[in-house]
Coordinates of C-alpha atoms in Angstrom, one line a residue:
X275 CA 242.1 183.3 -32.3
X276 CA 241.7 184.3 -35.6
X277 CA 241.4 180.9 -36.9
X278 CA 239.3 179.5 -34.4
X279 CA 236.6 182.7 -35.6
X280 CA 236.8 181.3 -39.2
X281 CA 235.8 177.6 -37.9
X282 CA 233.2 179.5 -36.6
X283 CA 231.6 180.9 -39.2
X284 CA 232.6 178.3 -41.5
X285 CA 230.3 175.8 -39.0
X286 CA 227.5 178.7 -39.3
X287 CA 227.8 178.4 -43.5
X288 CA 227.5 174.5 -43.6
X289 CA 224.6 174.4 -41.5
X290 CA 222.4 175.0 -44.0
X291 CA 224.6 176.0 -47.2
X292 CA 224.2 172.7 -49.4
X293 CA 220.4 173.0 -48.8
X294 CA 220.0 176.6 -49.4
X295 CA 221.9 176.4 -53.0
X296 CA 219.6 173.8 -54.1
X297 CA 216.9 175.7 -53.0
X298 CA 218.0 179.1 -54.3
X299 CA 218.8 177.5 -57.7
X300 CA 215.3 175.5 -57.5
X301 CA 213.9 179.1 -57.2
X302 CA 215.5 180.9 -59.5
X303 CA 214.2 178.4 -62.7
X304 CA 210.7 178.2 -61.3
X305 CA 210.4 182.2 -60.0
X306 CA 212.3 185.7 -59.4
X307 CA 209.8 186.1 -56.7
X308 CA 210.8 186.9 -53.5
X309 CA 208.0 185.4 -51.3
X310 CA 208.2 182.4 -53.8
X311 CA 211.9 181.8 -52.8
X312 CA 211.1 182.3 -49.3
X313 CA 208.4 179.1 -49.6
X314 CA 210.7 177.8 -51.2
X315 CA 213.4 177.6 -49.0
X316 CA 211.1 177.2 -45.9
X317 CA 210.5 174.1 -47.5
X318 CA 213.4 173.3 -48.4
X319 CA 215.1 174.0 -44.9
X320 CA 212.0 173.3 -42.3
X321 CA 212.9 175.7 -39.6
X322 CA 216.5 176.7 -40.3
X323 CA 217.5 172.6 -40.8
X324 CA 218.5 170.9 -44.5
X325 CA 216.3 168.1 -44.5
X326 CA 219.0 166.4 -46.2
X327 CA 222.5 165.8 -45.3
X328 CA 225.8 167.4 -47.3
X329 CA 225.4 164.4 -48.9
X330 CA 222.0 164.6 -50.2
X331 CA 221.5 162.3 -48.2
X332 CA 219.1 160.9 -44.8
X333 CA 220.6 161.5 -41.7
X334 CA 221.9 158.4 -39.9
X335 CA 222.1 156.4 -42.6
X336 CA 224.3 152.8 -41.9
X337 CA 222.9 151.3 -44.9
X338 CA 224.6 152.2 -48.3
X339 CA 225.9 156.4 -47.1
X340 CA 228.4 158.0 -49.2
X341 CA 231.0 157.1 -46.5
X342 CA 229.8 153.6 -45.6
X343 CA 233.1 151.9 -45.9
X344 CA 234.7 153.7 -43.4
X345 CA 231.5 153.7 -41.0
X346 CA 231.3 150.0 -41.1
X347 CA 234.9 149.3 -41.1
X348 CA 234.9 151.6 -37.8
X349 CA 231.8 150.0 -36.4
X350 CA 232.8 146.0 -37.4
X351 CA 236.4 146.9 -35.9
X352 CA 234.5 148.5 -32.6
X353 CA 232.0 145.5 -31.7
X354 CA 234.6 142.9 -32.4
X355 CA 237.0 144.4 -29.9
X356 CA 235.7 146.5 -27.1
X357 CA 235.7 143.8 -24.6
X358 CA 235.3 144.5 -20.5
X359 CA 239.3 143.9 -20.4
X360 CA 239.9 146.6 -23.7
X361 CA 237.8 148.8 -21.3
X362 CA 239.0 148.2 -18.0
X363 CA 242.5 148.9 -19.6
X364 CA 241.5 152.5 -20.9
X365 CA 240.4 153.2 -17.5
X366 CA 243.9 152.7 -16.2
X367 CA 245.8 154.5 -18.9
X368 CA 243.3 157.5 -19.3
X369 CA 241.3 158.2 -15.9
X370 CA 244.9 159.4 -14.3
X371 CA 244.5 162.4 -16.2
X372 CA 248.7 163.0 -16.8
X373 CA 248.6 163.1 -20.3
X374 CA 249.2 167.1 -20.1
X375 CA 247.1 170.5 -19.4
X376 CA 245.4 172.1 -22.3
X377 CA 243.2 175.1 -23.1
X378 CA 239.7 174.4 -24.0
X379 CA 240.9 176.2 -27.2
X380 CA 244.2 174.2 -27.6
X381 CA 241.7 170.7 -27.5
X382 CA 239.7 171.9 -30.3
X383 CA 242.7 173.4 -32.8
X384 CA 243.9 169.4 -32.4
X385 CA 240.7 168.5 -33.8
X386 CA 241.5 170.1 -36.9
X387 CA 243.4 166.6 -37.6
X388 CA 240.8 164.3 -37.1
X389 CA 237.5 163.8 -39.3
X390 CA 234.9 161.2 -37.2
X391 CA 235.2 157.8 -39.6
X392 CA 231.7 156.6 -37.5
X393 CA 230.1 159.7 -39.2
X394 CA 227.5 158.7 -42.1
X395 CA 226.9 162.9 -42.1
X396 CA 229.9 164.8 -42.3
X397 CA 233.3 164.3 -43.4
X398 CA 234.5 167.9 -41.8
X399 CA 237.2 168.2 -39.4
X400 CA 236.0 167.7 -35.9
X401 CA 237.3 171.0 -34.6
X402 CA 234.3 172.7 -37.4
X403 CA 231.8 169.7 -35.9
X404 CA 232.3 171.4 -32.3
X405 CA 231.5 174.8 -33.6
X406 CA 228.7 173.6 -35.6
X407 CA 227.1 171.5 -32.9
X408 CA 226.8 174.7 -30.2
X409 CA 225.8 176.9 -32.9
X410 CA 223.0 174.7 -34.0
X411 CA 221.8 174.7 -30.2
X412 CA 222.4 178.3 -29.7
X413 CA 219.9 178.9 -32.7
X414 CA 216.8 176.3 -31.2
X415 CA 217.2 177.3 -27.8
X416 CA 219.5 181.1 -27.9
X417 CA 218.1 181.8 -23.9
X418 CA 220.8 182.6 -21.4
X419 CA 218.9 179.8 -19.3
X420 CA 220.2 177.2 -21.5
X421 CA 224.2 178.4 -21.5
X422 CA 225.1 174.9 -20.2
X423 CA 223.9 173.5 -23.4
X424 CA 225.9 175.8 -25.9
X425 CA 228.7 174.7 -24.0
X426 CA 228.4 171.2 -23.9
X427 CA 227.7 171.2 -27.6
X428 CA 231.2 172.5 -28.3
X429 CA 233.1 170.2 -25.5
X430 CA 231.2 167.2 -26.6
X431 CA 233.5 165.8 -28.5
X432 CA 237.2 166.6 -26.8
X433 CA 238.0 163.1 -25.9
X434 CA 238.7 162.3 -29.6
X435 CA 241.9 163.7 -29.1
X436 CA 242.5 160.1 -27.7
X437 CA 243.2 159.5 -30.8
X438 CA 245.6 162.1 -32.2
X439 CA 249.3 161.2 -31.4
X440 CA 249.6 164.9 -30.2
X441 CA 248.3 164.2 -27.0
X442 CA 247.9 160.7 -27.0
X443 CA 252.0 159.9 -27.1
X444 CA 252.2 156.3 -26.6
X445 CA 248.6 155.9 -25.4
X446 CA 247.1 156.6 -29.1
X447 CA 244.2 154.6 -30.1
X448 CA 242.6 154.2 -33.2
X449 CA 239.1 155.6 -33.6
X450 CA 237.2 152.5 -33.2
X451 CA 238.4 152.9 -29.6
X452 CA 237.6 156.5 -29.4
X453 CA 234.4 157.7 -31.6
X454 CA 230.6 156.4 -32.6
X455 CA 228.0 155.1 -30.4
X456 CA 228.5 153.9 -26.5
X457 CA 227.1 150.3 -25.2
X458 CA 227.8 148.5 -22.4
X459 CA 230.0 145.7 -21.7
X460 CA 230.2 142.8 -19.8
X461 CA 226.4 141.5 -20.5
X462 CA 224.9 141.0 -23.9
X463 CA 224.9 143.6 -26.1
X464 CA 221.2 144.9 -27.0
X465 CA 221.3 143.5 -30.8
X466 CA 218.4 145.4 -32.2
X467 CA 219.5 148.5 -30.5
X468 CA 223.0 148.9 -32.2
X469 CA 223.8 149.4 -35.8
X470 CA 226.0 147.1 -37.0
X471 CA 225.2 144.7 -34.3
X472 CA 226.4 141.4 -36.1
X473 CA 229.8 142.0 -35.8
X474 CA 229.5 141.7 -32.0
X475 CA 229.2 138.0 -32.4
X476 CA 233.2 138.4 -33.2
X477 CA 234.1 140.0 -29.7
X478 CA 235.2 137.3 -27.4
X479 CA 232.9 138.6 -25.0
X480 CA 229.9 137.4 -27.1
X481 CA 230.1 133.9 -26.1
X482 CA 231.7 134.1 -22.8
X483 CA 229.6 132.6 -19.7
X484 CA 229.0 135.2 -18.2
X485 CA 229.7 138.4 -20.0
X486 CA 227.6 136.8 -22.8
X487 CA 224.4 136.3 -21.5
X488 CA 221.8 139.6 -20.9
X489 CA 223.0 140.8 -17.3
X490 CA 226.2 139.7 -17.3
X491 CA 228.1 140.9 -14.5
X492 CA 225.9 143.2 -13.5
X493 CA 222.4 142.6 -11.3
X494 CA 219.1 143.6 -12.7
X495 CA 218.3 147.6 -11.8
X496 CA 221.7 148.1 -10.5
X497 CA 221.5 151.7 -11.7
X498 CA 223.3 153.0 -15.1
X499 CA 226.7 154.5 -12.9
X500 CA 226.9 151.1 -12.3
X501 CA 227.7 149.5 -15.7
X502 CA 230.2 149.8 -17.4
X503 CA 230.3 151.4 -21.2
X504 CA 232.4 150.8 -23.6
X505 CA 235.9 153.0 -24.1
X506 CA 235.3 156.1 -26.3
X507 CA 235.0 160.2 -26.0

């Protein structure tokens, strides 16, 4: 339990630590003025959030990021091979739920192993990510009314242990199969709505007769529990 406290407050610290250093040491050469330094870092940090990435950096950005190699490679490998059949696979190997019975607790220490390669943000372990992600929401919106939505922010990404051999076994996949953005399969992919979205013109499914063209299998307002998306957490 210990442990898990540290990722904690080691989530709390990176919220805003790069952008508060920069700020403080901004300060400190233009003023030893306290209300100065608290412009300063209201600017700097517009309502408790770095305006900037660890980075230095945008958020979100596919373009030229400090990780972009890995983010591309991640993405390329993702569009070229999350076809219907990849995905109808997963289902069978994954929805029987026999892979083992874990604590909520036990989930995230595994994530300690695993750092997001679709991530242009944050090369941290995903088990800190978790931590950081219901902390974040705890701060905007702290009211008992929105409980749900602490909790979801630390279980949102779990099902990335599909990708750790821990609890994966013989059912590991590699992170193109398990992290970054969701789209649906068996129609067209939405080109101008998906970063990286030349690579799908690589996945067999791209020019298939049916799967290729914009409804695919699927008929038009059929409802989003209806389609099918592609394999990830």
């Amino acid at each position: 339990m210990g442990s898990l406290l540290a990722k904690e407050e080691v989530a709390r610290e990176c919220l805003v630590e790069p952008k508060l250093a920069k700020a403080e040491n901004a300060d400190a050469a233009a003023s030893a003025n306290e209300g100065d330094m608290e412009t300063s870092l209201a600017k700097a940090v517009p309502d408790g959030f770095a305006a900037e990435n660890k980075f230095g950096d945008s958020y979100r950005n596919y373009e030229d990021s400090s990780r972009q190699a890995e983010v591309s490679r991640t993405y390329n490998a993702m569009h070229t091979k999350q076809t219907l059949e990849f995905v109808r696979e997963q289902h069978a190997k994954w929805l029987k739920f026999d892979k083992g019975e874990f604590t909520v607790m036990e989930v995230i220490g595994m994530l300690d192993d695993l750092i997001d390669d679709s991530d242009p943000d944050n090369d941290l372990p995903n088990s800190i990510h978790d931590f950081q992600t219901a902390e974040r929401i705890r701060e905007q919106w702290p009211g008992e009314e929105y409980d749900w939505f602490h909790l979801v922010g630390l279980l949102h990404d779990l099902g990335k242990v599909m990708a750790l051999p821990k609890l994966a076994g013989d059912s590991l996949l590699e992170q193109w199969a398990v992290v970054g953005d969701t789209f649906c399969v068996g129609c067209a992919p939405a080109m101008d709505a998906i970063v990286f979205s030349e690579s799908f013109k690589e996945n067999p499914d791209y020019n298939h007769p049916v799967y290729g063209t914009q409804n695919g299998i699927y008929e038009p307002g059929c409802g989003i529990s209806n389609l099918v998306m592609s394999w990830g957490h």
